CSV table of C-alpha atoms in Angstrom, one decimal:
chain,number,residue,atom,x,y,z
I,668,UNK,CA,0.0,0.0,-0.1
I,669,UNK,CA,1.8,3.1,-1.1
I,670,UNK,CA,1.6,6.8,1.0
I,671,UNK,CA,-1.5,8.4,0.4
I,672,UNK,CA,-1.6,10.6,-2.4
I,673,UNK,CA,0.1,7.4,-3.9
I,674,UNK,CA,3.8,8.6,-3.9
I,675,UNK,CA,6.5,5.9,-3.1
I,676,UNK,CA,10.3,7.8,-1.6
I,677,UNK,CA,13.3,6.2,-2.6
I,678,UNK,CA,14.1,6.3,1.5
I,679,UNK,CA,11.5,6.6,4.4
I,680,UNK,CA,13.7,6.4,7.7
I,681,UNK,CA,12.2,5.6,11.1
I,682,UNK,CA,13.7,8.3,13.3
I,683,UNK,CA,15.1,12.1,13.1
I,684,UNK,CA,18.2,12.0,15.7
I,685,UNK,CA,21.5,12.3,14.2
I,686,UNK,CA,21.6,9.2,12.3
I,687,UNK,CA,18.2,9.9,10.9
I,688,UNK,CA,18.4,13.0,9.9
I,689,UNK,CA,22.1,13.0,8.4
I,690,UNK,CA,20.8,10.1,6.2
I,691,UNK,CA,17.8,12.8,5.2
I,692,UNK,CA,19.9,15.6,4.2
I,693,UNK,CA,22.6,13.6,2.2
I,694,UNK,CA,20.0,11.5,0.5
I,695,UNK,CA,18.2,14.5,-1.0
I,696,UNK,CA,21.8,16.3,-2.4
I,697,UNK,CA,22.1,13.2,-3.4
I,698,UNK,CA,18.6,13.8,-6.0
I,699,UNK,CA,16.9,11.1,-3.4
I,700,UNK,CA,12.6,11.4,-2.2
I,701,UNK,CA,12.9,10.9,1.6
I,702,UNK,CA,10.1,10.7,4.5
I,703,UNK,CA,11.5,11.3,7.7
I,704,UNK,CA,9.6,9.9,10.6
I,705,UNK,CA,9.9,11.4,14.4
I,706,UNK,CA,7.3,10.7,17.3
I,707,UNK,CA,9.4,13.5,19.3
I,708,UNK,CA,11.5,16.3,18.5
I,709,UNK,CA,13.9,16.5,15.1
I,710,UNK,CA,16.8,15.9,16.2
I,711,UNK,CA,16.3,12.8,18.4
I,712,UNK,CA,18.1,12.3,22.1
I,713,UNK,CA,21.7,14.3,20.9
I,714,UNK,CA,20.2,17.3,20.5
I,715,UNK,CA,17.6,17.3,23.2
I,716,UNK,CA,18.7,15.4,26.2
I,717,UNK,CA,22.0,14.3,25.4
I,718,UNK,CA,25.3,15.8,23.6
I,719,UNK,CA,24.2,19.2,23.3
I,720,UNK,CA,22.2,20.1,27.6
I,721,UNK,CA,24.7,17.9,28.8
I,722,UNK,CA,27.7,19.7,27.3
I,723,UNK,CA,25.7,23.0,28.4
I,724,UNK,CA,25.9,22.2,32.0
I,725,UNK,CA,29.6,21.7,31.9
I,726,UNK,CA,30.4,24.1,30.7
I,727,UNK,CA,28.3,26.1,33.1
I,728,UNK,CA,30.6,24.2,35.5
I,729,UNK,CA,33.7,25.4,34.3
I,730,UNK,CA,32.6,28.4,34.9
I,731,UNK,CA,32.1,28.1,38.6
I,732,UNK,CA,35.0,25.8,39.1
I,733,UNK,CA,37.1,29.6,36.8
I,734,UNK,CA,35.1,31.5,39.0
I,735,UNK,CA,36.6,30.0,42.4
I,736,UNK,CA,39.9,29.4,41.3
I,737,UNK,CA,40.2,33.1,39.6
I,738,UNK,CA,42.8,34.5,42.4
I,739,UNK,CA,45.5,32.2,41.3
I,740,UNK,CA,45.5,34.1,38.1
I,741,UNK,CA,45.4,37.7,39.8
I,742,UNK,CA,41.6,37.8,39.0
I,743,UNK,CA,39.4,38.9,41.9
I,744,UNK,CA,36.4,37.6,41.7
I,745,UNK,CA,33.5,36.0,44.0
I,746,UNK,CA,31.7,33.0,43.8
I,747,UNK,CA,27.9,33.4,45.0
I,748,UNK,CA,26.6,30.0,44.2
I,749,UNK,CA,24.6,28.4,41.3
I,750,UNK,CA,21.6,29.7,40.2
I,751,UNK,CA,19.9,26.9,38.1
I,752,UNK,CA,17.1,28.4,36.9
I,753,UNK,CA,20.1,30.6,35.0
I,754,UNK,CA,21.9,27.5,34.1
I,755,UNK,CA,18.7,26.1,32.4
I,756,UNK,CA,18.1,29.0,30.6
I,757,UNK,CA,21.2,29.5,29.1
I,758,UNK,CA,21.1,25.3,28.2
I,759,UNK,CA,17.5,25.5,26.7
I,760,UNK,CA,18.6,28.7,25.0
I,761,UNK,CA,21.4,26.7,23.0
I,762,UNK,CA,19.0,23.6,22.2
I,763,UNK,CA,16.1,26.1,21.1
I,764,UNK,CA,18.1,27.8,19.1
I,765,UNK,CA,20.2,24.6,17.2
I,766,UNK,CA,16.6,23.0,17.5
I,767,UNK,CA,15.4,25.9,15.2
I,768,UNK,CA,18.0,26.0,12.6
I,769,UNK,CA,17.8,22.2,12.3
I,770,UNK,CA,13.4,22.4,11.9
I,771,UNK,CA,14.2,24.6,9.4
I,772,UNK,CA,16.7,23.2,7.5
I,773,UNK,CA,14.3,20.1,7.3
I,774,UNK,CA,10.9,20.9,7.1
I,775,UNK,CA,12.3,23.9,4.4
I,776,UNK,CA,13.7,21.0,2.5
I,777,UNK,CA,10.7,20.3,-0.3
I,778,UNK,CA,12.1,17.0,-1.0
I,779,UNK,CA,12.0,15.6,2.6
I,780,UNK,CA,8.6,14.6,3.8
I,781,UNK,CA,8.7,15.2,8.1
I,782,UNK,CA,6.5,13.0,9.1
I,783,UNK,CA,4.9,13.8,13.0
I,784,UNK,CA,3.7,10.3,14.9
I,785,UNK,CA,5.0,7.1,16.2
I,786,UNK,CA,6.0,5.1,13.1
I,787,UNK,CA,6.1,1.7,13.4
I,788,UNK,CA,8.0,-1.1,10.0
I,789,UNK,CA,4.6,-2.8,9.0
I,790,UNK,CA,6.2,-4.4,6.2
I,791,UNK,CA,9.8,-4.4,4.9
I,792,UNK,CA,9.2,-1.7,2.8
I,793,UNK,CA,6.9,0.2,4.5
I,794,UNK,CA,6.3,2.5,7.9
I,795,UNK,CA,2.9,3.1,9.4
I,796,UNK,CA,2.0,6.8,11.0
I,797,UNK,CA,-1.0,7.4,12.5
I,798,UNK,CA,-2.9,5.0,10.0
I,799,UNK,CA,-1.2,6.4,7.2
I,800,UNK,CA,1.5,3.5,5.3
I,801,UNK,CA,4.5,5.5,3.5
I,802,UNK,CA,6.5,3.1,1.3
I,803,UNK,CA,10.2,3.2,0.3
I,804,UNK,CA,12.2,1.2,-2.1
I,805,UNK,CA,14.2,1.8,1.0
I,806,UNK,CA,13.9,1.9,4.5
I,807,UNK,CA,16.6,3.0,7.4
I,808,UNK,CA,15.9,2.7,10.9
I,809,UNK,CA,17.1,4.8,13.2
I,810,UNK,CA,14.8,4.5,16.4
I,811,UNK,CA,17.6,6.0,18.6
I,812,UNK,CA,18.6,4.9,22.4
I,813,UNK,CA,16.8,5.1,26.2
I,814,UNK,CA,18.2,5.0,29.1
I,815,UNK,CA,18.8,1.6,31.1
I,816,UNK,CA,18.0,0.7,34.1
I,817,UNK,CA,18.9,-1.9,36.2
I,818,UNK,CA,16.3,-4.9,37.8
I,819,UNK,CA,14.8,-4.2,41.0
I,820,UNK,CA,15.9,0.2,40.2
I,821,UNK,CA,12.6,1.8,40.3
I,822,UNK,CA,13.2,4.6,38.6
I,823,UNK,CA,10.4,7.8,39.6
I,824,UNK,CA,11.7,11.0,38.2
I,825,UNK,CA,12.1,12.2,42.0
I,826,UNK,CA,14.9,10.4,44.2
I,827,UNK,CA,15.7,7.8,41.7
I,828,UNK,CA,16.7,9.6,38.2
I,829,UNK,CA,17.9,9.3,34.8
I,830,UNK,CA,20.2,11.7,32.9
I,831,UNK,CA,16.7,12.6,31.5
I,832,UNK,CA,15.6,14.2,34.6
I,833,UNK,CA,19.0,15.3,35.8
I,834,UNK,CA,19.0,17.5,32.6
I,835,UNK,CA,15.8,19.5,34.1
I,836,UNK,CA,16.6,20.0,37.8
I,837,UNK,CA,15.7,23.0,39.2
I,838,UNK,CA,17.8,22.3,42.0
I,839,UNK,CA,21.3,21.8,42.7
I,840,UNK,CA,21.0,18.3,45.1
I,841,UNK,CA,23.1,18.3,48.5
I,842,UNK,CA,24.3,14.9,47.8
I,843,UNK,CA,24.1,12.6,44.6
I,844,UNK,CA,24.6,9.0,44.5
I,845,UNK,CA,26.0,8.4,40.6
I,846,UNK,CA,25.6,4.8,39.3
I,847,UNK,CA,28.0,3.7,36.8
I,848,UNK,CA,31.6,5.4,36.2
I,849,UNK,CA,31.4,5.7,32.5
I,850,UNK,CA,30.8,8.7,29.9
I,851,UNK,CA,27.7,9.7,31.5
I,852,UNK,CA,28.6,9.2,34.8
I,853,UNK,CA,31.7,10.6,35.1
I,854,UNK,CA,30.2,13.6,33.0
I,855,UNK,CA,27.5,14.4,35.6
I,856,UNK,CA,29.9,13.6,38.3
I,857,UNK,CA,31.9,16.4,37.4
I,858,UNK,CA,29.3,19.0,36.5
I,859,UNK,CA,27.1,18.4,40.1
I,860,UNK,CA,30.9,18.6,41.9
I,861,UNK,CA,31.5,21.9,40.4
I,862,UNK,CA,27.8,23.0,41.5
I,863,UNK,CA,28.9,22.3,45.3
I,864,UNK,CA,27.1,18.8,45.7
I,865,UNK,CA,28.5,15.8,48.0
I,866,UNK,CA,29.4,13.1,44.8
I,867,UNK,CA,29.7,9.2,45.2
I,868,UNK,CA,30.2,6.9,42.1
I,869,UNK,CA,29.4,3.5,41.8
I,870,UNK,CA,30.9,1.2,39.7
I,871,UNK,CA,30.8,-2.6,39.3
I,872,UNK,CA,34.3,-2.6,36.8
I,873,UNK,CA,37.5,-1.9,37.8
I,874,UNK,CA,38.2,1.1,36.9
I,875,UNK,CA,36.6,5.0,36.0
I,876,UNK,CA,35.9,4.9,32.4
I,877,UNK,CA,36.6,1.0,31.8
I,878,UNK,CA,36.6,1.3,28.0
I,879,UNK,CA,39.6,3.9,27.8
I,880,UNK,CA,43.1,3.1,28.1
I,881,UNK,CA,43.7,2.2,31.9
I,882,UNK,CA,46.2,4.7,32.1
I,883,UNK,CA,43.8,7.3,31.6
I,884,UNK,CA,41.7,5.8,34.1
I,885,UNK,CA,44.4,6.1,36.6
I,886,UNK,CA,44.6,9.8,35.4
I,887,UNK,CA,40.5,10.3,35.6
I,888,UNK,CA,40.8,8.8,39.4
I,889,UNK,CA,43.6,10.7,40.3
I,890,UNK,CA,41.5,14.1,39.5
I,891,UNK,CA,38.8,13.2,41.2
I,892,UNK,CA,40.4,12.0,44.2
I,893,UNK,CA,41.8,15.8,43.8
I,894,UNK,CA,38.6,17.2,43.4
I,895,UNK,CA,37.1,15.4,46.5
I,896,UNK,CA,34.9,13.3,44.0
I,897,UNK,CA,34.2,10.1,45.7
I,898,UNK,CA,33.9,6.7,44.0
I,899,UNK,CA,33.7,3.2,44.6
I,900,UNK,CA,34.9,0.9,41.8
I,901,UNK,CA,34.8,-3.0,41.5
I,902,UNK,CA,31.8,-2.8,43.9
I,903,UNK,CA,28.7,-4.4,41.8
I,904,UNK,CA,25.3,-2.4,43.2
I,905,UNK,CA,22.8,-4.6,45.1
I,906,UNK,CA,20.1,-2.5,46.0
I,907,UNK,CA,18.3,1.1,46.6
I,908,UNK,CA,15.6,2.2,49.3
I,909,UNK,CA,14.2,5.2,49.5
I,910,UNK,CA,14.2,7.1,52.7
I,911,UNK,CA,12.6,10.4,53.8
I,912,UNK,CA,15.9,12.3,52.8
I,913,UNK,CA,16.7,10.5,49.3
I,914,UNK,CA,18.0,6.8,49.4
I,915,UNK,CA,20.1,4.8,50.8
I,916,UNK,CA,21.9,2.3,48.7
I,917,UNK,CA,23.6,-1.0,48.9
I,918,UNK,CA,26.8,-2.2,47.1
I,919,UNK,CA,28.5,-5.6,47.3
I,920,UNK,CA,30.2,-6.6,50.7
I,921,UNK,CA,27.2,-5.0,52.7
I,922,UNK,CA,28.8,-0.9,52.7
I,923,UNK,CA,26.1,1.3,52.4
I,924,UNK,CA,25.8,4.8,50.6
I,925,UNK,CA,23.0,7.7,51.4
I,926,UNK,CA,22.3,10.9,49.3
I,927,UNK,CA,19.7,12.9,48.1
I,928,UNK,CA,19.3,11.3,45.0
I,929,UNK,CA,20.1,8.3,42.9
I,930,UNK,CA,21.2,9.1,39.5
I,931,UNK,CA,21.2,5.5,36.7
I,932,UNK,CA,23.9,5.9,34.7
I,933,UNK,CA,24.8,2.2,33.2
I,934,UNK,CA,24.4,3.2,29.4
I,935,UNK,CA,21.6,3.4,27.0
I,936,UNK,CA,19.8,0.6,25.5
I,937,UNK,CA,18.1,0.2,21.7
I,938,UNK,CA,15.4,2.0,21.4
I,939,UNK,CA,13.1,-1.2,18.9
I,940,UNK,CA,10.4,-2.6,21.6
I,941,UNK,CA,7.3,-2.5,19.4
I,942,UNK,CA,8.2,-1.1,15.8
I,943,UNK,CA,7.8,-4.0,14.2
I,944,UNK,CA,11.3,-4.9,13.1
I,945,UNK,CA,11.1,-8.7,14.2
I,946,UNK,CA,7.8,-9.3,12.9
I,947,UNK,CA,9.2,-8.1,9.6
I,948,UNK,CA,11.9,-10.9,9.8
I,949,UNK,CA,14.7,-8.6,11.0
I,950,UNK,CA,17.9,-10.3,12.7
I,951,UNK,CA,18.0,-8.8,16.1
I,952,UNK,CA,20.4,-9.5,19.4
I,953,UNK,CA,19.0,-8.1,22.3
I,954,UNK,CA,17.1,-5.6,21.1
I,955,UNK,CA,19.8,-4.3,18.8
I,956,UNK,CA,19.4,-4.3,15.0
I,957,UNK,CA,22.7,-6.7,13.3
I,958,UNK,CA,24.2,-5.0,10.2
I,959,UNK,CA,26.8,-6.3,8.1
I,960,UNK,CA,29.9,-3.6,7.4
I,961,UNK,CA,27.8,-1.7,4.6
I,962,UNK,CA,25.1,-1.3,7.7
I,963,UNK,CA,22.5,-3.5,6.1
I,964,UNK,CA,20.1,-5.8,7.7
I,965,UNK,CA,19.6,-9.5,6.4
I,966,UNK,CA,16.6,-7.7,4.9
I,967,UNK,CA,17.3,-6.4,1.5
I,968,UNK,CA,16.9,-2.6,1.1
I,969,UNK,CA,16.4,-2.2,4.8
I,970,UNK,CA,19.0,-0.7,6.9
I,971,UNK,CA,19.9,0.8,10.1
I,972,UNK,CA,21.8,3.6,11.9
I,973,UNK,CA,22.9,4.7,14.8
I,974,UNK,CA,22.4,3.3,18.6
I,975,UNK,CA,20.2,1.1,17.7
I,976,UNK,CA,23.4,-0.7,15.7
I,977,UNK,CA,25.8,-2.8,18.0
I,978,UNK,CA,29.0,-0.5,18.6
I,979,UNK,CA,29.8,3.2,20.0
I,980,UNK,CA,26.9,5.0,21.3
I,981,UNK,CA,27.8,8.5,19.9
I,982,UNK,CA,26.1,11.1,18.3
I,983,UNK,CA,28.6,11.5,15.4
I,984,UNK,CA,29.0,7.9,15.1
I,985,UNK,CA,25.3,8.2,13.8
I,986,UNK,CA,25.7,11.0,11.6
I,987,UNK,CA,28.4,9.7,9.7
I,988,UNK,CA,26.7,6.3,9.3
I,989,UNK,CA,23.4,8.1,8.2
I,990,UNK,CA,25.7,10.2,5.2
I,991,UNK,CA,27.3,6.7,4.6
I,992,UNK,CA,23.5,4.8,4.1
I,993,UNK,CA,22.6,7.8,2.2
I,994,UNK,CA,25.7,7.5,-0.3
I,995,UNK,CA,25.6,3.6,-0.5
I,996,UNK,CA,21.3,3.9,-1.6
I,997,UNK,CA,22.8,6.3,-4.6
I,998,UNK,CA,25.1,3.7,-5.6
I,999,UNK,CA,27.9,5.4,-4.6
I,1000,UNK,CA,30.0,3.1,-3.0
I,1001,UNK,CA,30.9,4.9,-0.1
I,1002,UNK,CA,34.3,3.3,2.4
I,1003,UNK,CA,33.2,1.4,4.9
I,1004,UNK,CA,33.6,3.3,8.6
I,1005,UNK,CA,36.3,2.0,10.9
I,1006,UNK,CA,34.4,1.9,13.6
I,1007,UNK,CA,38.3,2.1,16.0
I,1008,UNK,CA,38.7,5.4,14.0
I,1009,UNK,CA,35.8,6.8,15.6
I,1010,UNK,CA,36.7,10.0,18.2
I,1011,UNK,CA,35.5,9.6,21.6
I,1012,UNK,CA,35.6,12.6,24.3
I,1013,UNK,CA,34.3,12.6,27.5
I,1014,UNK,CA,33.3,15.9,28.8
I,1015,UNK,CA,34.4,15.8,32.5
I,1016,UNK,CA,37.2,17.7,34.4
I,1017,UNK,CA,39.6,16.6,33.0
I,1018,UNK,CA,38.8,15.6,29.9
I,1019,UNK,CA,39.2,12.7,28.2
I,1020,UNK,CA,39.9,12.1,24.3
I,1021,UNK,CA,41.0,9.1,22.1
I,1022,UNK,CA,40.7,7.1,19.1
I,1023,UNK,CA,42.4,4.1,18.0
I,1024,UNK,CA,43.2,1.1,20.1
I,1025,UNK,CA,43.9,1.1,23.5
I,1026,UNK,CA,47.3,-0.4,24.4
I,1027,UNK,CA,45.9,-3.5,26.2
I,1028,UNK,CA,44.3,-4.4,22.5
I,1029,UNK,CA,47.1,-3.5,20.5
I,1030,UNK,CA,49.0,-5.1,22.7
I,1031,UNK,CA,46.6,-8.2,22.0
I,1032,UNK,CA,47.1,-7.6,18.2
I,1033,UNK,CA,50.4,-6.5,18.0
I,1034,UNK,CA,52.1,-8.2,20.4
I,1035,UNK,CA,55.7,-7.2,21.1
I,1036,UNK,CA,55.7,-4.7,18.3
I,1037,UNK,CA,54.4,-2.2,20.4
I,1038,UNK,CA,55.7,1.0,21.2
I,1039,UNK,CA,54.1,3.4,23.5
I,1040,UNK,CA,55.2,6.8,24.9
I,1041,UNK,CA,53.5,9.5,27.4
I,1042,UNK,CA,54.0,13.2,26.7
I,1043,UNK,CA,53.3,15.1,30.0
I,1044,UNK,CA,51.0,18.4,29.7
I,1045,UNK,CA,53.7,19.9,32.1
I,1046,UNK,CA,56.0,20.4,29.0
I,1047,UNK,CA,53.3,22.2,26.8
I,1048,UNK,CA,53.1,26.1,27.9
I,1049,UNK,CA,49.1,26.1,26.7
I,1050,UNK,CA,48.5,23.5,29.6
I,1051,UNK,CA,51.1,25.7,32.2
I,1052,UNK,CA,48.8,29.0,31.1
I,1053,UNK,CA,45.6,26.9,31.6
I,1054,UNK,CA,46.7,25.4,34.7
I,1055,UNK,CA,46.2,21.6,33.7
I,1056,UNK,CA,47.8,18.5,34.1
I,1057,UNK,CA,47.3,15.7,32.2
I,1058,UNK,CA,49.2,13.7,29.1
I,1059,UNK,CA,49.1,12.5,25.3
I,1060,UNK,CA,49.6,8.8,25.1
I,1061,UNK,CA,50.5,7.4,21.8
I,1062,UNK,CA,50.6,3.5,20.9
I,1063,UNK,CA,52.4,2.5,17.9
I,1064,UNK,CA,53.7,-0.3,16.0
I,1065,UNK,CA,57.5,-0.9,15.8
I,1066,UNK,CA,58.0,0.5,11.7
I,1067,UNK,CA,54.6,1.1,11.6
I,1068,UNK,CA,52.0,3.6,12.2
I,1069,UNK,CA,50.2,4.9,15.4
I,1070,UNK,CA,47.2,2.9,16.2
I,1071,UNK,CA,46.3,4.7,19.2
I,1072,UNK,CA,46.2,8.3,20.7
I,1073,UNK,CA,45.2,9.0,24.4
I,1074,UNK,CA,44.7,11.8,25.7
I,1075,UNK,CA,43.4,13.5,29.4
I,1076,UNK,CA,43.5,16.9,30.9
I,1077,UNK,CA,41.9,20.1,30.4
I,1078,UNK,CA,40.5,21.1,26.6
I,1079,UNK,CA,42.0,17.6,25.1
I,1080,UNK,CA,38.7,16.8,23.1
I,1081,UNK,CA,39.7,19.8,20.9
I,1082,UNK,CA,42.8,18.0,19.7
I,1083,UNK,CA,41.0,14.9,18.5
I,1084,UNK,CA,40.3,15.9,14.8
I,1085,UNK,CA,44.5,15.8,14.3
I,1086,UNK,CA,44.4,13.0,16.0
I,1087,UNK,CA,41.5,10.8,14.1
I,1088,UNK,CA,43.0,12.0,11.4
I,1089,UNK,CA,46.4,10.6,12.5
I,1090,UNK,CA,44.7,7.0,12.7
I,1091,UNK,CA,42.5,7.4,10.0
I,1092,UNK,CA,44.9,7.4,7.7
I,1093,UNK,CA,47.6,5.5,9.0
I,1094,UNK,CA,50.4,8.5,9.8
I,1095,UNK,CA,53.6,6.8,11.0
I,1096,UNK,CA,55.1,9.0,14.1
I,1097,UNK,CA,58.2,10.2,11.9
I,1098,UNK,CA,55.4,11.9,8.8
I,1099,UNK,CA,53.5,13.8,12.1
I,1100,UNK,CA,56.8,14.7,13.5
I,1101,UNK,CA,57.3,16.8,10.5
I,1102,UNK,CA,54.4,18.6,10.7
I,1103,UNK,CA,54.5,21.9,12.2
I,1104,UNK,CA,52.6,22.8,15.3
I,1105,UNK,CA,51.6,26.3,16.4
I,1106,UNK,CA,53.1,27.8,19.4
I,1107,UNK,CA,52.1,28.3,22.2
I,1108,UNK,CA,48.9,25.5,22.1
I,1109,UNK,CA,47.9,22.5,23.4
I,1110,UNK,CA,47.7,20.6,19.7
I,1111,UNK,CA,52.2,21.3,19.8
I,1112,UNK,CA,52.0,18.7,22.4
I,1113,UNK,CA,50.7,15.7,20.0
I,1114,UNK,CA,53.8,17.2,17.6
I,1115,UNK,CA,56.2,16.3,20.9
I,1116,UNK,CA,54.5,13.0,21.8
I,1117,UNK,CA,55.5,12.3,17.7
I,1118,UNK,CA,58.6,13.4,17.5
I,1119,UNK,CA,59.7,11.3,20.9
I,1120,UNK,CA,58.1,8.1,19.3
I,1121,UNK,CA,59.7,9.2,16.3
I,1122,UNK,CA,63.1,9.0,18.4
I,1123,UNK,CA,64.0,12.4,18.1
I,1124,UNK,CA,62.2,14.0,21.4
I,1125,UNK,CA,62.8,17.4,21.9
I,1126,UNK,CA,60.8,19.0,25.1
I,1127,UNK,CA,60.8,15.5,26.3
I,1128,UNK,CA,62.6,12.5,27.5
I,1129,UNK,CA,63.0,9.2,25.6
């Protein structure tokens, strides 16, 4: 059954988050017609309850810290506290401006039919929305993700909350338990600590940000101790009880932690339930949609992008996958995306930025051929000006390319652009060492690290 006016689209996209809208925009550039289905707001998790609002909070937290510590720079400033109404107004203003721009771009494009409402896959080539059916020569599943919880955790939005609730808080809690020491957990822990809350992170794995290189985890843990952010690693959560004043969490070994709020930050799950995927024969695993390297499902002409595809749940991954799928459908035969080449940034204080293999993973793959170098930011002029500590760690292969770059310190997220080019273009240390890095910048630290790995250290020890 075709769309009400008899039109069939080149692509019907289910979900207008980073992956979905990128598919739409690239597809129409290539001359394809698109129906873009979204039940909520265009822009999805990242724009409304993810990357953008959390990073606005983190910037407000940075301003708070800099105000408190201004005297070390010879600036006399007084910190009078956090006005959450003002912080939320600033945060919501950023989101609103970006949303307005994106909505105008999508709604104003004559080749994109934006369909509001909850869609369901009712045939391999058909999405139904509010009783209307939209047929596509191709279908792209981009339905996104939701905040996971754990069995026995009753998320009530008041005492036990997810990141979505945390973004709407109208006060700074006196104390918070953060359940989960991954990206979301350490970012919110960082914000609340800067805002003046007493924070305790509970993490079942042996270290914070366990997906990162082990040395990065150690650096973050050192920094958090210095900031008086409490954390308990290798301690699985057992139960939580609500009390008159908040919550009481019990962790393995019987230890009890009490706080005003508990934030559940145990990751995000794929939003696929009830959308008809399995009924149409699409192969799934634990709720995720399985695809090949070209993002094709097992059903012909059905693709999947973003958080519902196993792998890193990052907005820029979904965005790039959307571009890839549009080009694939248009017959452009784009190069397969290397998952390891996708840059990863955690915007806590200190920031973490990485791309490629950790040292441990590199040793599994290359054994004794692995060579590493840590360049301490203490030797970098701009880092001294910023009064930040941290390092840049390179993981290389003897007589071969750099296969991993791992950074920790203030603003290192801004260095990931060159780092991802180094990894993705399989640069050798000596090739990067030939490039001129501007002085004084933190970017110089990348150049110095590669000089050292190439065997010619200058402001560093070999």
